CSV table of C-alpha atoms and ligand atoms in Angstrom, one decimal:
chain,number,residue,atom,x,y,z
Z,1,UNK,CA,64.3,167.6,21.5
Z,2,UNK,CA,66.2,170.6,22.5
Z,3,UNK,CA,69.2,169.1,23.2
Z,4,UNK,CA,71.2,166.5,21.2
Z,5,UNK,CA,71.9,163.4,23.4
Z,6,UNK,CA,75.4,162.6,25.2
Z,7,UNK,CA,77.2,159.2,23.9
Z,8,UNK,CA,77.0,157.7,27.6
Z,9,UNK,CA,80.6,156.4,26.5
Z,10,UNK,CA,82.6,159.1,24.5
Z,11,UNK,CA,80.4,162.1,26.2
Z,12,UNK,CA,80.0,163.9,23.2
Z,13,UNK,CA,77.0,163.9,20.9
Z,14,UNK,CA,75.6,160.6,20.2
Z,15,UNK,CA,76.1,159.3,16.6
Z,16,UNK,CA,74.8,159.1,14.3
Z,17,UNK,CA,71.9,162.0,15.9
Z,18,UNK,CA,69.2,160.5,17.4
Z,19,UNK,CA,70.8,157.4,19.1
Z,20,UNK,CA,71.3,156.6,22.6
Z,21,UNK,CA,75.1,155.9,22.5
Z,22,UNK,CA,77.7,156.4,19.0
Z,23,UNK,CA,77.5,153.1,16.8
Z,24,UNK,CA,81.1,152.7,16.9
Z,25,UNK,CA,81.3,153.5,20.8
Z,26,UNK,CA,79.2,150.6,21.5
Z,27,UNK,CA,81.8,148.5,20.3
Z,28,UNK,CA,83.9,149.6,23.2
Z,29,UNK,CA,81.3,148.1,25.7
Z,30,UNK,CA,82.2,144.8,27.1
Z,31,UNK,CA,78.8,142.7,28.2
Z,32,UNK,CA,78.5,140.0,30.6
Z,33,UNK,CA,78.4,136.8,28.4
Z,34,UNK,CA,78.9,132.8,29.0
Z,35,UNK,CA,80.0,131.7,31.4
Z,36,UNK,CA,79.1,133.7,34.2
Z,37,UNK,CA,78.5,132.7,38.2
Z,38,UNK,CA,75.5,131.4,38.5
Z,39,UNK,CA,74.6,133.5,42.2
Z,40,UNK,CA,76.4,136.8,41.0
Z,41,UNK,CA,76.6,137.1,37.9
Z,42,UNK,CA,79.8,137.9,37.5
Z,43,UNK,CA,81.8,136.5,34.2
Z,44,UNK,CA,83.9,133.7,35.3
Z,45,UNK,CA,86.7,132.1,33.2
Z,46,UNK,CA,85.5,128.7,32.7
Z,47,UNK,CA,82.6,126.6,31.9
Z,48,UNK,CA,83.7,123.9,34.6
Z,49,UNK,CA,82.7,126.2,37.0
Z,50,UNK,CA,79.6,127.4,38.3
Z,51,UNK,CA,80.5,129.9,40.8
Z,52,UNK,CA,83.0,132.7,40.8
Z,53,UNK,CA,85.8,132.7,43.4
Z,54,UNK,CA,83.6,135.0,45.9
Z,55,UNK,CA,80.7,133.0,45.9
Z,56,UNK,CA,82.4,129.8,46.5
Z,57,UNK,CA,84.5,131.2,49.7
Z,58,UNK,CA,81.6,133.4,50.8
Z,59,UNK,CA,77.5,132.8,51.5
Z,60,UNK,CA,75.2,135.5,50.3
Z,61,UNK,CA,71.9,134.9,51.3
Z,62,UNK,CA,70.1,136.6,47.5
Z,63,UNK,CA,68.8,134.2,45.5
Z,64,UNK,CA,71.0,135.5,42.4
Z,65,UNK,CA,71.8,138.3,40.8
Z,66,UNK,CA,72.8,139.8,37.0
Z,67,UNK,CA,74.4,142.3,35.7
Z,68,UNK,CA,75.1,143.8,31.9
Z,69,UNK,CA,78.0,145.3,31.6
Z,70,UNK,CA,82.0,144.2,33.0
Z,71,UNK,CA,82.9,147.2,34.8
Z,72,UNK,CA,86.3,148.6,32.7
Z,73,UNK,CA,87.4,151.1,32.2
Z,74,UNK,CA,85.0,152.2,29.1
Z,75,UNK,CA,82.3,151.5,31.8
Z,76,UNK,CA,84.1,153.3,34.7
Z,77,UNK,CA,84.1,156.6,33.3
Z,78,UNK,CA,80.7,156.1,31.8
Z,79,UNK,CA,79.2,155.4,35.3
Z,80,UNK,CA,81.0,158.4,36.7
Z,81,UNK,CA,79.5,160.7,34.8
Z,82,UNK,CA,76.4,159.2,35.4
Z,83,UNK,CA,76.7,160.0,38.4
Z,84,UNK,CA,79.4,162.2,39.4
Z,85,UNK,CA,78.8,165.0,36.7
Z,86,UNK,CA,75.2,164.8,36.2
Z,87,UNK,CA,74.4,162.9,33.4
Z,88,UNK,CA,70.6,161.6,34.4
Z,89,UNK,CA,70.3,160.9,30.7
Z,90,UNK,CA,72.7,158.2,30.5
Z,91,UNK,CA,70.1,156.4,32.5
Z,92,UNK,CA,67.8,155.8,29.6
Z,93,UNK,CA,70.7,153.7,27.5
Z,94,UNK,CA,71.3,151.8,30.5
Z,95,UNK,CA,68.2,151.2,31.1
Z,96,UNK,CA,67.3,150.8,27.1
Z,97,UNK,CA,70.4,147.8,27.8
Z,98,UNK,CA,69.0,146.3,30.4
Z,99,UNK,CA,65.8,145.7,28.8
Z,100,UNK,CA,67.6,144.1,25.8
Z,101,UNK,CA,70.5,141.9,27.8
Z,102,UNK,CA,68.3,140.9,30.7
Z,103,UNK,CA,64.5,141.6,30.3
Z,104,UNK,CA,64.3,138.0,29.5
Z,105,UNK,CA,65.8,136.9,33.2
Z,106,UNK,CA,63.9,139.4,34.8
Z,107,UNK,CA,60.9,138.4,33.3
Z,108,UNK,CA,61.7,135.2,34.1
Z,109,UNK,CA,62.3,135.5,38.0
Z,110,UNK,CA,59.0,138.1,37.7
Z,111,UNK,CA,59.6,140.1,41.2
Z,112,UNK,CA,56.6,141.7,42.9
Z,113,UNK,CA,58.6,145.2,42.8
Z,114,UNK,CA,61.6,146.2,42.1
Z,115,UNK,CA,63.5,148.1,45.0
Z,116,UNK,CA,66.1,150.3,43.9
Z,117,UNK,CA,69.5,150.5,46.1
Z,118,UNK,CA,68.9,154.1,48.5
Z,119,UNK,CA,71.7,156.3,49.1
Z,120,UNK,CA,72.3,158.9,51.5
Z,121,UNK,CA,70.2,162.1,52.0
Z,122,UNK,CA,73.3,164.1,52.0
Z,123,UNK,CA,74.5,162.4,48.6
Z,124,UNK,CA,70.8,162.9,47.3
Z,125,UNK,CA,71.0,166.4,48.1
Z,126,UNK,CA,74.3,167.3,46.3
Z,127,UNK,CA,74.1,164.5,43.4
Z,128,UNK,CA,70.3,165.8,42.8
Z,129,UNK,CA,69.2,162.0,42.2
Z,130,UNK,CA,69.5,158.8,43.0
Z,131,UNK,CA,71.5,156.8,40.0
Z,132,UNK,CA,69.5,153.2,41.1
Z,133,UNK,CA,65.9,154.9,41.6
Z,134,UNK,CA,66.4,156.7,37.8
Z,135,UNK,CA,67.2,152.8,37.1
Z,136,UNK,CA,64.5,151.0,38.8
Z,137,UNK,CA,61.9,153.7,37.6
Z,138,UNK,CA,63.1,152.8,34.3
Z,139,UNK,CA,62.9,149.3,34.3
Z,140,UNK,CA,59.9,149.2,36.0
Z,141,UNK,CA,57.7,151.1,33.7
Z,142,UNK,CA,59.4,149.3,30.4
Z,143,UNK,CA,58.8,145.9,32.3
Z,144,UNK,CA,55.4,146.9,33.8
Z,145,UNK,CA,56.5,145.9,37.3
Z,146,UNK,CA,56.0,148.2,40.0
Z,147,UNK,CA,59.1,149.9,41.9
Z,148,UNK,CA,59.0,151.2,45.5
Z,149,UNK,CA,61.8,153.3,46.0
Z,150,UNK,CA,60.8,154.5,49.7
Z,151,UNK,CA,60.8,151.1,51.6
Z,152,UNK,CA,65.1,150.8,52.0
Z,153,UNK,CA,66.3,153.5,53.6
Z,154,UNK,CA,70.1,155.0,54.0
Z,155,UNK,CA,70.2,156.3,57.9
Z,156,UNK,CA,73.6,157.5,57.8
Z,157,UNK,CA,76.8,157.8,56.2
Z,158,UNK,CA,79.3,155.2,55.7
Z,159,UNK,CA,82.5,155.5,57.1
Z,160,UNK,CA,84.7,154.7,54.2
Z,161,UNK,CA,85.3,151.0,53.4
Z,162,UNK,CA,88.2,150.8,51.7
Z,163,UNK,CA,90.4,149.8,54.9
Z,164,UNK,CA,88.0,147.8,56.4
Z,165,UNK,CA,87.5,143.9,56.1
Z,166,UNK,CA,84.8,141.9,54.2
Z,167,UNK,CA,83.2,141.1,57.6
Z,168,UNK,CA,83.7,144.6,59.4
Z,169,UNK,CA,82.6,146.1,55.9
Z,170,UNK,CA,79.3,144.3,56.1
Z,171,UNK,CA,78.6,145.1,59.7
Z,172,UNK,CA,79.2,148.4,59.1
Z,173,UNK,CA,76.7,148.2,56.3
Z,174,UNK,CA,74.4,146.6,58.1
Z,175,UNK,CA,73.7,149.5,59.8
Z,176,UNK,CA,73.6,151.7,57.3
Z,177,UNK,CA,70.6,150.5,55.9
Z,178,UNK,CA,66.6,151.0,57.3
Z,179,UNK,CA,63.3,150.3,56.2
Z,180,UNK,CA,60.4,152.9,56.1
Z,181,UNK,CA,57.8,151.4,58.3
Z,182,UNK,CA,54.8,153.1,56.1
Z,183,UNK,CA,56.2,151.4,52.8
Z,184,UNK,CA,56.7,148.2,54.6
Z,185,UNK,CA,53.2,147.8,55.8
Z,186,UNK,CA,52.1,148.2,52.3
Z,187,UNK,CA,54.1,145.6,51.2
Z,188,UNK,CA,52.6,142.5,53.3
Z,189,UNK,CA,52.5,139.6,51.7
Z,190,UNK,CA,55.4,140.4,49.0
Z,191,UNK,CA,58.0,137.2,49.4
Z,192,UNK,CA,60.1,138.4,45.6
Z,193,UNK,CA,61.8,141.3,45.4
Z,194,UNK,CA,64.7,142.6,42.8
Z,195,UNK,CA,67.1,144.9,44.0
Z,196,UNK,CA,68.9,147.5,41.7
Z,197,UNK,CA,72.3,149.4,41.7
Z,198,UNK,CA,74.6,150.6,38.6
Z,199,UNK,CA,77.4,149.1,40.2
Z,200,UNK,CA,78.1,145.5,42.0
Z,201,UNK,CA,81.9,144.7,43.4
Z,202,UNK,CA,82.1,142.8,46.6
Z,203,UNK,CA,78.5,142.6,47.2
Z,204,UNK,CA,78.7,143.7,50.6
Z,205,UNK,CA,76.1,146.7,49.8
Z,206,UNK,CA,73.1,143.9,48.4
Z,207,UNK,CA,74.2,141.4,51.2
Z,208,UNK,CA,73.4,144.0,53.6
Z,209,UNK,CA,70.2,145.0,52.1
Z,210,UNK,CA,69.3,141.6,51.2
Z,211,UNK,CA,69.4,140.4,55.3
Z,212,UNK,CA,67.5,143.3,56.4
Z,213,UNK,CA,64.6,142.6,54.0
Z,214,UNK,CA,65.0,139.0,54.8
Z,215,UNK,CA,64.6,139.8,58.5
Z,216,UNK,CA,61.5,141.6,57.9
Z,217,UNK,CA,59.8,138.6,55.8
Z,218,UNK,CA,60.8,139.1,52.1
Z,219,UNK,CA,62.6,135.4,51.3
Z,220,UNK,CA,63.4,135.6,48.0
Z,221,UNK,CA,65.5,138.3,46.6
Z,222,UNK,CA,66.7,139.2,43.8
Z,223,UNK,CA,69.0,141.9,42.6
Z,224,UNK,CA,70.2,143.3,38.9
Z,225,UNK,CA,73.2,145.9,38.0
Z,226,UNK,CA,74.6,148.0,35.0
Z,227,UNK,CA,77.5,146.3,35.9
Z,228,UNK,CA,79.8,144.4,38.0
Z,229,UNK,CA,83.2,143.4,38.2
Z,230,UNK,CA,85.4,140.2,36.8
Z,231,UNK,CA,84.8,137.3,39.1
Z,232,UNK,CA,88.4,135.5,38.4
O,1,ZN,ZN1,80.2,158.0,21.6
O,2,ZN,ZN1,79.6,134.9,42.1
């Protein structure tokens, strides 16, 4: 290899040479572990409970969904450079993760493809990749299950979401989102799908993703991310 690999944590070389991530950085990296909410995924703060505070206020209509990592701070500037400041190569320790934490579940649920979460041609034109298809491609070829990274489509741009509510964020989502007709025709007969994204926080982008698919005859979906955010 030409290059020595980036610590997807402390951004310098990997330690000791030839690993993924540093030995001791990995220490800094908080995983998802017991007990979690059993729709999202997201760590909760007791075993009484089943379901984090979103998912008992709010429907989603996935099946369930996990995720790896908490998203911190340690994970916050590891996903930005991801994605922000061109790091394609962190992919392959998330990825390399993802396999380890969750290949069992995945396994388990055994989708027909995975689908990874589209973003904008605008974004995929200055970012020079999409951070969930480098993902999906990943997981799919380690897991053997075949990804399809053309059927969701982003048609436009979202106005940003930060002022808006849970229900206008949706909506405006809800839009955002399109399937390609060729890539859907291909997929008749597929009910189980996964969805994939690095990052999941109100859900609002995988609700909206999850309908549309749902409306077009998929009826059991799943979705999986890096990481996600405290559910408590
Ligand atoms: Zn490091
Ligand atoms: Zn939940």
């Amino acid at each position: 290899m030409l290059y020595p690999r980036r610590c997807p944590i402390c951004a310098d070389i990997a330690m000791p040479k030839g690993n993924l991530a540093c030995d001791i950085c990995r220490e800094r990296l908080t995983y998802v572990g017991e007990p979690y909410c059993m729709k999202c995924g997201k760590p909760i703060d007791s075993f009484e409970k089943e379901y984090c505070y979103d998912c008992t206020h709010k429907r989603h209509h996935y099946v369930r969904g996990r995720a790896l990592f908490v998203y911190d701070d340690v994970m916050r500037k590891s996903i930005a450079g991801f994605k922000f400041h061109g790091k394609k190569e962190y992919a392959r320790f998330y990825v390399d993760e993802m396999c380890r934490g969750l290949g069992e579940y995945i396994r388990y649920i055994a989708p027909d493809y995975i689908l990874p979460i589209p973003i904008h041609k605008s974004k995929l034109r200055t970012r020079g990749f999409n951070q969930a298809e480098l993902l999906a491609r990943g997981l799919g070829k380690r897991l053997s299950i075949p990804v399809l990274p053309k059927l969701l489509i982003r048609n436009r741009k979202t106005a940003p979401q930060k002022e808006l509510s849970d229900v206008e964020r949706l909506r405006n989502l809800e839009k955002a989102f399109g399937l390609d007709k060729r890539a859907l025709r291909s997929m008749a007969g597929v009910r189980r799908v996964m969805l994939v994204d690095d990052i999941y926080t109100t859900g609002s982008t995988i609700e909206a993703c999850t309908k549309l698919l749902m409306a077009h005859g998929f009826n059991e979906i799943y979705f999986i991310s890096v990481c996600i955010g405290k559910g408590y």
